[in-house]
Structure formats: structure tokens, C-alpha cells
Short mmCIF file of C-alpha atoms and ligand atoms in Angstrom, two decimals:
data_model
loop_
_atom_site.label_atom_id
_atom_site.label_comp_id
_atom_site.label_asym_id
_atom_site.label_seq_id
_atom_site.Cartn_x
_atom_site.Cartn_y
_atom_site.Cartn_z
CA UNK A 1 -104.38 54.11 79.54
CA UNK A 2 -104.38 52.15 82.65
CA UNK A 3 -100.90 49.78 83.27
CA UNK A 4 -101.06 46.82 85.25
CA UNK A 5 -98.16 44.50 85.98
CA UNK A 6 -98.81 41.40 86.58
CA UNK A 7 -96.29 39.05 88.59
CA UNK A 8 -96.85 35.33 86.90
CA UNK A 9 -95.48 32.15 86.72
CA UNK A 10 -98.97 30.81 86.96
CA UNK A 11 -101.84 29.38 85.45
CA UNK A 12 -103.63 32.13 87.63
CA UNK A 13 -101.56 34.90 86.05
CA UNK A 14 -102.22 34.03 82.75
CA UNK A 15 -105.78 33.97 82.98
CA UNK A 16 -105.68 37.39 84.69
CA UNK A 17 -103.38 38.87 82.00
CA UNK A 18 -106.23 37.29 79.31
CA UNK A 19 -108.76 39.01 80.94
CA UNK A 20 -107.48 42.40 81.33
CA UNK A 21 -105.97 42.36 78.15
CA UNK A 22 -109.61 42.48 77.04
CA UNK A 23 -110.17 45.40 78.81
CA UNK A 24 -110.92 48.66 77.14
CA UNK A 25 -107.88 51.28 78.15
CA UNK A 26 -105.87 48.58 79.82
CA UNK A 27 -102.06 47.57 79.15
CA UNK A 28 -100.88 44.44 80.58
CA UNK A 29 -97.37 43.70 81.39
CA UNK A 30 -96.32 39.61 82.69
CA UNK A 31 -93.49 39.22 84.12
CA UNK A 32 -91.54 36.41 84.51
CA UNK A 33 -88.95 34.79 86.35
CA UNK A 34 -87.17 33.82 83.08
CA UNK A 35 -85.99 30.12 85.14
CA UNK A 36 -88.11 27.91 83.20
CA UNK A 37 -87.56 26.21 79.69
CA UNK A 38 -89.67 26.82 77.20
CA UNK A 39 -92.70 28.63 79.53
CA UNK A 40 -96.27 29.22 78.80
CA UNK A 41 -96.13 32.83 77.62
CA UNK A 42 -99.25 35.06 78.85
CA UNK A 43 -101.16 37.49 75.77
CA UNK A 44 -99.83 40.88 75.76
CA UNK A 45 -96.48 42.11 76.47
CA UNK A 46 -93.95 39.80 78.44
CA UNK A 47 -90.62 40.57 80.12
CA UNK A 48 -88.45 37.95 81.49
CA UNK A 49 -85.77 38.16 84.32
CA UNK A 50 -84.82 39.13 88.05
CA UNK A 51 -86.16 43.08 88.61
CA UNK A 52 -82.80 43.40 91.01
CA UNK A 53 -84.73 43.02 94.53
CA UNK A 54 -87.12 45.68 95.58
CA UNK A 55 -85.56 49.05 94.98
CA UNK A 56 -85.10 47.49 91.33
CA UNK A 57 -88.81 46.43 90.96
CA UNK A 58 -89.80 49.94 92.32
CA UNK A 59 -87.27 51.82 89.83
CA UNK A 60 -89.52 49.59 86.82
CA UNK A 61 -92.76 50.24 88.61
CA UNK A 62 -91.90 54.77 88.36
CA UNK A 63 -90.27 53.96 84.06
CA UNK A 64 -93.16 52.26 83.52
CA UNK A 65 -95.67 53.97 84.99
CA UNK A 66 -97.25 51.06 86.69
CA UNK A 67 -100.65 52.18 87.70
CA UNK A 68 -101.23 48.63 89.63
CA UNK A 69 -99.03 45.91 90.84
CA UNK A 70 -100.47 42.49 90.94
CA UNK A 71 -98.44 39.54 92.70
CA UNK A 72 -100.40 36.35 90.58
CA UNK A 73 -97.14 34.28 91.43
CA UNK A 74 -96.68 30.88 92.92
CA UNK A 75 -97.74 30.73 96.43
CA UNK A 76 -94.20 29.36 97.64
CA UNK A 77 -92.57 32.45 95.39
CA UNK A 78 -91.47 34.02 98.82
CA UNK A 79 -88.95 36.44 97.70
CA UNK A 80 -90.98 38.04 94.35
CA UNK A 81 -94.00 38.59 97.20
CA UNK A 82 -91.83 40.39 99.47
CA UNK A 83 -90.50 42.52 97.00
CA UNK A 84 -93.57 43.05 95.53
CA UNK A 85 -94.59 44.44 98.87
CA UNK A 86 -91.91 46.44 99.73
CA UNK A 87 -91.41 47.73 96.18
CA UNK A 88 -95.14 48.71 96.43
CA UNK A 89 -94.67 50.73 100.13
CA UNK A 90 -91.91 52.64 98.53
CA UNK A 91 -93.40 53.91 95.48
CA UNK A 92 -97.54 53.77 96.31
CA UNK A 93 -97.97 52.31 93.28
CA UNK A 94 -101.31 50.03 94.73
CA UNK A 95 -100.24 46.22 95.30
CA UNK A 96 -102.43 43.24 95.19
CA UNK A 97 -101.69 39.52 96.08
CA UNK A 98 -103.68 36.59 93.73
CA UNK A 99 -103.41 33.17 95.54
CA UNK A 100 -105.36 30.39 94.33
CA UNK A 101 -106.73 28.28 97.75
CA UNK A 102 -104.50 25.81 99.43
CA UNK A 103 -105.07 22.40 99.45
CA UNK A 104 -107.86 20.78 101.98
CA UNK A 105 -107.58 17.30 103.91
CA UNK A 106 -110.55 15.44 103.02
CA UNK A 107 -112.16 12.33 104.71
CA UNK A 108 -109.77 9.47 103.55
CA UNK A 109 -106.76 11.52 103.19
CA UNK A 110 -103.79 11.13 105.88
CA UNK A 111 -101.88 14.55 105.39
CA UNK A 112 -99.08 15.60 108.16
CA UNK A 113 -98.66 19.28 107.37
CA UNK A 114 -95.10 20.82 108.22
CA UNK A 115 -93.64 24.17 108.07
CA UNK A 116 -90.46 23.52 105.71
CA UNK A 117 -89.31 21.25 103.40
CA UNK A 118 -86.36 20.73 106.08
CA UNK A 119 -89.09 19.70 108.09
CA UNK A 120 -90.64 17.31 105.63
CA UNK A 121 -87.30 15.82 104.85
CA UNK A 122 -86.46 15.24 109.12
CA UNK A 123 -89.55 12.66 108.70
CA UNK A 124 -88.20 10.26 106.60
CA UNK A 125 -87.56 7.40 107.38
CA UNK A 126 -84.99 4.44 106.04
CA UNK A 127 -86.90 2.24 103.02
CA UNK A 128 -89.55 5.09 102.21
CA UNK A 129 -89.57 5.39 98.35
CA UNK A 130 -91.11 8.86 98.50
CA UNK A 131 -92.76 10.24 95.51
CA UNK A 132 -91.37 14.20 96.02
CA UNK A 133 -92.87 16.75 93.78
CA UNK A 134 -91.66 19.92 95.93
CA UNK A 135 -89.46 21.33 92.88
CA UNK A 136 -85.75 20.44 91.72
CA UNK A 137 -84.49 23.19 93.11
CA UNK A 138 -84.95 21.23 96.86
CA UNK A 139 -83.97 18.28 95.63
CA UNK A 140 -80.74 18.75 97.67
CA UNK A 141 -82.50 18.94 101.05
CA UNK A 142 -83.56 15.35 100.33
CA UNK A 143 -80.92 13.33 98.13
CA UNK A 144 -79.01 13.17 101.22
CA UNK A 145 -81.52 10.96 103.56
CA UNK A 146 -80.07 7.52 104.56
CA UNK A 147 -81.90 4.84 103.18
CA UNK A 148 -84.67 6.91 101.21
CA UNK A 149 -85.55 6.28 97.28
CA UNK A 150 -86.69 9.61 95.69
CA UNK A 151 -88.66 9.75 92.58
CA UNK A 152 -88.49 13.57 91.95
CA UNK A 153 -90.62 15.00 89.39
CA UNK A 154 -89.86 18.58 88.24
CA UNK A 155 -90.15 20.58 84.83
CA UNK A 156 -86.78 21.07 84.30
CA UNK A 157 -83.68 18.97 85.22
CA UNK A 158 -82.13 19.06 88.98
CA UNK A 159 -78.77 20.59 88.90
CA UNK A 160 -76.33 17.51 88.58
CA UNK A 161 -75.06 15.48 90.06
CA UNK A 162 -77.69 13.35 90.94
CA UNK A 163 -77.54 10.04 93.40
CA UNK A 164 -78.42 6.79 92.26
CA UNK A 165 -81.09 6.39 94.57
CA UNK A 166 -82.53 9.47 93.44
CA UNK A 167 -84.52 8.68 89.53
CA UNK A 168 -85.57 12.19 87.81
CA UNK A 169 -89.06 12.07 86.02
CA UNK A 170 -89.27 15.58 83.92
CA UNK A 171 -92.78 16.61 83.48
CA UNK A 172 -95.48 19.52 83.71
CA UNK A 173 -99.14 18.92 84.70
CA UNK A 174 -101.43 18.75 84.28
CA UNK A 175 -101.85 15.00 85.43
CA UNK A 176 -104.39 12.55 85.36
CA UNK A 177 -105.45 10.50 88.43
CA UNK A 178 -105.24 7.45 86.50
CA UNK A 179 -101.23 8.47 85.64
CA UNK A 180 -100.68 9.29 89.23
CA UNK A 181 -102.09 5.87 90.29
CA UNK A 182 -100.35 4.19 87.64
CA UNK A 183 -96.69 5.82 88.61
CA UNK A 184 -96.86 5.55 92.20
CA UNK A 185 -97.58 1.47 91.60
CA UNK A 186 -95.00 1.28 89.09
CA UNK A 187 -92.49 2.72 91.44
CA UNK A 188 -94.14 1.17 94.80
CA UNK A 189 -94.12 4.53 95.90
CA UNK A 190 -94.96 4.94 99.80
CA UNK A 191 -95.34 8.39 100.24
CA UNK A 192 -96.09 12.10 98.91
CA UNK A 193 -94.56 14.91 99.55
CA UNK A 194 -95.30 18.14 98.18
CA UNK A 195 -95.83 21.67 98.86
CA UNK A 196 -99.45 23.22 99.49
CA UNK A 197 -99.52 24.58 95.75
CA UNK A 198 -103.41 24.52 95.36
CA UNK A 199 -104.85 24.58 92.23
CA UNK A 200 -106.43 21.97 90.02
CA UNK A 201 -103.44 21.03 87.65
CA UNK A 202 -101.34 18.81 90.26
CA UNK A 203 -103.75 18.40 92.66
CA UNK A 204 -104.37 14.14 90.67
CA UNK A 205 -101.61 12.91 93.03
CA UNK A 206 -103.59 13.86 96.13
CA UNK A 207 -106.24 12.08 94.65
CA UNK A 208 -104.22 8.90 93.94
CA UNK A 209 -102.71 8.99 97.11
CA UNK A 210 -105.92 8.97 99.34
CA UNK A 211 -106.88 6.10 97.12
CA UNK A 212 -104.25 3.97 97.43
CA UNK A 213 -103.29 4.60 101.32
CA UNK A 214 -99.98 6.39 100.92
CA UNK A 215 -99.73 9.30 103.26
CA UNK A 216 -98.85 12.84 102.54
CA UNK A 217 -96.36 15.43 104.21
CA UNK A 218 -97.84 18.71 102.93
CA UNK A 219 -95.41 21.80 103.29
CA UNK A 220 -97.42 24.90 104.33
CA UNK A 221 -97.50 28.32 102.64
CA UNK A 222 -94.85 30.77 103.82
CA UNK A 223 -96.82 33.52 105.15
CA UNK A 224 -97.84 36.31 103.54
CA UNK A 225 -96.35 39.57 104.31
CA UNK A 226 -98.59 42.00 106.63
CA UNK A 227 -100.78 44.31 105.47
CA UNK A 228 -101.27 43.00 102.28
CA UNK A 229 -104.53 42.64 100.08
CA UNK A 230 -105.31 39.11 98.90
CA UNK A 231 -108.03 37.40 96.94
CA UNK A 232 -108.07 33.87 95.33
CA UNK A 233 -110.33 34.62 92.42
CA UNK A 234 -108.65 35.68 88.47
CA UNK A 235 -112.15 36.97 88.78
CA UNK A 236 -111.68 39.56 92.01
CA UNK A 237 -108.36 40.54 90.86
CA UNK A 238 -109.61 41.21 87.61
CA UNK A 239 -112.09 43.58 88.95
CA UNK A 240 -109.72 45.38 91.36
CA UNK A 241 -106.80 45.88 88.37
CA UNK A 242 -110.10 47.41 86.23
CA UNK A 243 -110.64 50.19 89.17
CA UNK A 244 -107.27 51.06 89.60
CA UNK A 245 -105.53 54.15 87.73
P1 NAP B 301 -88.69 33.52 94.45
O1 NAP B 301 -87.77 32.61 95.14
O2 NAP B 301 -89.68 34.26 95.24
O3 NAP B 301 -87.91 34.59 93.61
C1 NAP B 301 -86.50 34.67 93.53
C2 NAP B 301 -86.18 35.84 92.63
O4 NAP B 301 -86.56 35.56 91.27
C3 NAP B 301 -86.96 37.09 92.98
O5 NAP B 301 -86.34 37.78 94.05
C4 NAP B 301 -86.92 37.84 91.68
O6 NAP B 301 -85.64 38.41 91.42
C5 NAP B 301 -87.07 36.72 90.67
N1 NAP B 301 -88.48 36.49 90.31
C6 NAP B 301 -89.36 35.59 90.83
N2 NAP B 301 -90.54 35.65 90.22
C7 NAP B 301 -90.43 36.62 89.28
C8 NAP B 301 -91.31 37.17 88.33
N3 NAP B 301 -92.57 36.71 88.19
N4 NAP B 301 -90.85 38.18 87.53
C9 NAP B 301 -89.58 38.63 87.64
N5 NAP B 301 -88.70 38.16 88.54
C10 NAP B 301 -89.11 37.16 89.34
O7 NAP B 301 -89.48 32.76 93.29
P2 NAP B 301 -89.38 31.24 92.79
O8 NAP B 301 -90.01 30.39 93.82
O9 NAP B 301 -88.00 31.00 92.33
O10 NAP B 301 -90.34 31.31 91.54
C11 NAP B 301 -89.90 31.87 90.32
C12 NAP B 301 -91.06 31.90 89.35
O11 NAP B 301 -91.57 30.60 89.13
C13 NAP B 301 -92.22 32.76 89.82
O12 NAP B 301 -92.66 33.52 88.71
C14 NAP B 301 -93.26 31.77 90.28
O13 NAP B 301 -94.57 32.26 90.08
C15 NAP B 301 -92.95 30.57 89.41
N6 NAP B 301 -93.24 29.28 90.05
C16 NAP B 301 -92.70 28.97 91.25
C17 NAP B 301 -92.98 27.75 91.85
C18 NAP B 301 -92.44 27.40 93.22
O14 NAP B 301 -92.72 26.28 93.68
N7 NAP B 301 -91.71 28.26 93.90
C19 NAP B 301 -93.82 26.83 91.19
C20 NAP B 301 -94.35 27.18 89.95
C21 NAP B 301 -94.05 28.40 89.39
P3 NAP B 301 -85.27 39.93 91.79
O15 NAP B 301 -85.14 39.97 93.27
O16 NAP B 301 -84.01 40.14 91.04
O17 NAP B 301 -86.40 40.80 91.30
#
């Protein structure tokens, strides 16, 4: 029997637990952050919580007998990848990164791509009413910003307090271009900004955006960490997981 553990939090990692859950001779483990209410739960078997950093994740990869590692979680999910790596170089259990594409600037679109969110936040300006999708948990780097109206959309509440200028829309794609279009007129919105999350289930507000003239400050991936094998297909990693063990 062939184990695979699969990093998620994804749409991608749930299709690629689907698929090799089909598998003859295959045993699929998700794993999960455990952060999020309520998540979309992968077939197969599912554990939920922290591993303990990397010496943790490579003590569960040797009980386990992990045959093949596969990091399927969110590209901005810094900390998991590096761990993933790391926990992978220590025990030679075989490690593979699935990252859906990044976002591309199309004719129409005005994108200003940064390397931070601190970066994103330093350009705005007084009376921007910014339409900020980059997660609750960086709501903080933003609430702050003289003379800037947030709507902040994230699938779970912000940790409170929360400023007045600052109005909390809880919700989970995936979104319409037509519900994009009608939010950011609703709240006059003036600007995007989001992180370079790829993927087809938020990808509406670019959409809207390049439609209705607001510009975007996209926050780039964090690297990757060397060395590491990547594809951006459920497909390829589905084929690699199959020839392992
Ligand atoms: P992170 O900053 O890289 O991870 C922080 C810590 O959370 C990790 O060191 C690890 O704890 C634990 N962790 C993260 N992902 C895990 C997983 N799949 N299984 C078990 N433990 C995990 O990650 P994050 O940005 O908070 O993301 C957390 C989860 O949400 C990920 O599964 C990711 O795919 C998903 N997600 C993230 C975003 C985003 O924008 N960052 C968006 C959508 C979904 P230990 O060190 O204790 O092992």
C-alpha cells in the first residue's frame, strides 16, 4: 500500500486527494490547518492541526510511513512549504509542491504588483475605499492607514476589535462577476487589493475590476524554497504520487 500525504487547504488538494483515493493500492491522508470554520473536508482520511514545525512533520512522516509528501497548500502558506521541505530533506521521504498558476495582467487590467502586503498597504492613499481581500489575518497591517475605508472580505471573522472605517463582509467564493461588479458599486469601491492566489474561484473580482477601471495592487508569491519540485496540474501531481513508493 502506497501512503501519500497530502498538504491542503485547497480546492487543488482536494481534487488531488479525489483522485488518488481512486487509485488502486493508494492511502490518502489531508491534512489540514484546522484554522478554518466549518472547512471543505477532502474524501479519505483527514487530520486537522499544527504538525509542531518541521522536526514534528518529519516525526509523522517516519509513524506514518509516508511514502510521498505532497505540499497542495495555498500558495501564500509560507511556513507549511518550508516545513514541508525541510521535513522532507531530513527524512527522504520524496516531496512535491502543487501550485495552481498565478494570476496574469491582461490588456485592460492596471495591476501594480508588490512584494508584501506592507508594501501594498505603504500605497494607500487618504480617501481610497479599497476593496481588500488579502485574508483577516492582515487586516491589521491595513486598519491603521489614515484616511482609508476598508471593505475586508474574509471567511471567517477578523480578530476584534475592528475600526469603524473598516466594514467586515464574511464570505467564501466562489464569486460571480456580476456580484463583484455589483459590491464594488455598492460600496464605490476604488481599488483591489489582493494576493496573487490564482485559481478560478476568486479570480471574478479581477474581472470586475478591469471592467470598471479600478486598479489593482497584486501581492506576489513568496518564493518557493530551492530545490524543490513543482507542477501546477492535480493532473501531474496525481501522476507523480501514483509512481512513488
Ligand atoms: P502557514 O502560515 O504557512 O502555516 C502556519 C502553520 O500552520 C504551519 O507552520 C503549520 O503548523 C500549520 N499548517 C499550515 N497548513 C497546514 C496544513 N495543511 N496541515 C497542517 N498544519 C498546517 O499557513 P497559512 O497561510 O496560515 O495557511 C493555513 C492553511 O490555510 C493552509 O492549509 C493553506 O493551504 C490554507 N489557506 C491559506 C490561505 C492563505 O492566504 N495563506 C488561503 C486559503 C487557504 P506547524 O508548524 O505546527 O506544523
Amino acid at each position: 500500500m502506497r501512503r501519500v500525504l497530502i498538504l491542503g487547504g485547497t480546492a487543488e488538494a482536494r481534487a488531488l486527494a479525489a483522485e488518488l483515493a481512486a487509485r488502486p493500492a493508494t492511502h490518502v491522508v489531508s491534512s489540514l490547518a484546522g484554522r478554518v470554520s466549518n472547512p471543505r473536508l477532502p474524501v479519505g482520511e483527514v487530520r486537522e492541526g499544527g504538525f509542531g514545525g518541521p522536526g514534528g512533520l518529519a516525526a509523522f512522516l517516519a509513524e506514518e510511513r509516508i511514502d510521498a509528501l505532497v505540499d497542495a497548500t495555498h500558495p501564500f502558506a509560507e511556513r507549511m512549504t518550508a516545513s514541508a521541505a525541510a521535513a522532507s530533506s531530513a527524512t527522504g521521504v520524496p516531496l512535491l509542491v502543487l501550485r495552481r498558476p498565478g494570476w496574469q495582467e491582461g490588456d485592460g487590467d492596471a495591476w501594480h504588483r508588490v512584494g508584501s502586503l506592507h508594501a501594498a498597504a505603504a500605497l494607500l492613499t487618504t480617501g481610497l475605499r479599497v476593496f481588500l481581500t488579502t485574508g483577516r489575518r492582515s487586516l491589521p497591517i491595513f486598519a491603521g492607514l489614515p484616511g482609508v475605508w476598508l471593505l475586508a472580505r474574509s471567511v471567517d471573522p477578523p480578530e476584534p476589535p475592528v475600526p469603524p472605517h473598516v466594514h467586515v463582509l464574511l464570505d467564501r467564493g466562489p464569486y460571480t462577476v456580476e456580484g463583484e461588479r455589483a459590491l464594488i458599486r455598492e460600496h464605490r469601491l476604488n481599488i483591489l487589493v489582493t494576493k496573487d492566489s490564482g485559481g478560478q474561484l476568486t479570480a471574478a473580482k479581477l474581472t470586475a475590476a478591469r471592467e470598471l477601471g479600478l486598479p489593482v495592487i497584486m501581492v506576489n508569491r513568496p518564493p518557493l524554497p530551492p530545490g524543490v519540485r513543482l507542477v501546477d496540474t492535480v493532473a501531474a501531481a496525481t501522476e507523480w504520487a501514483a509512481a512513488q513508493g
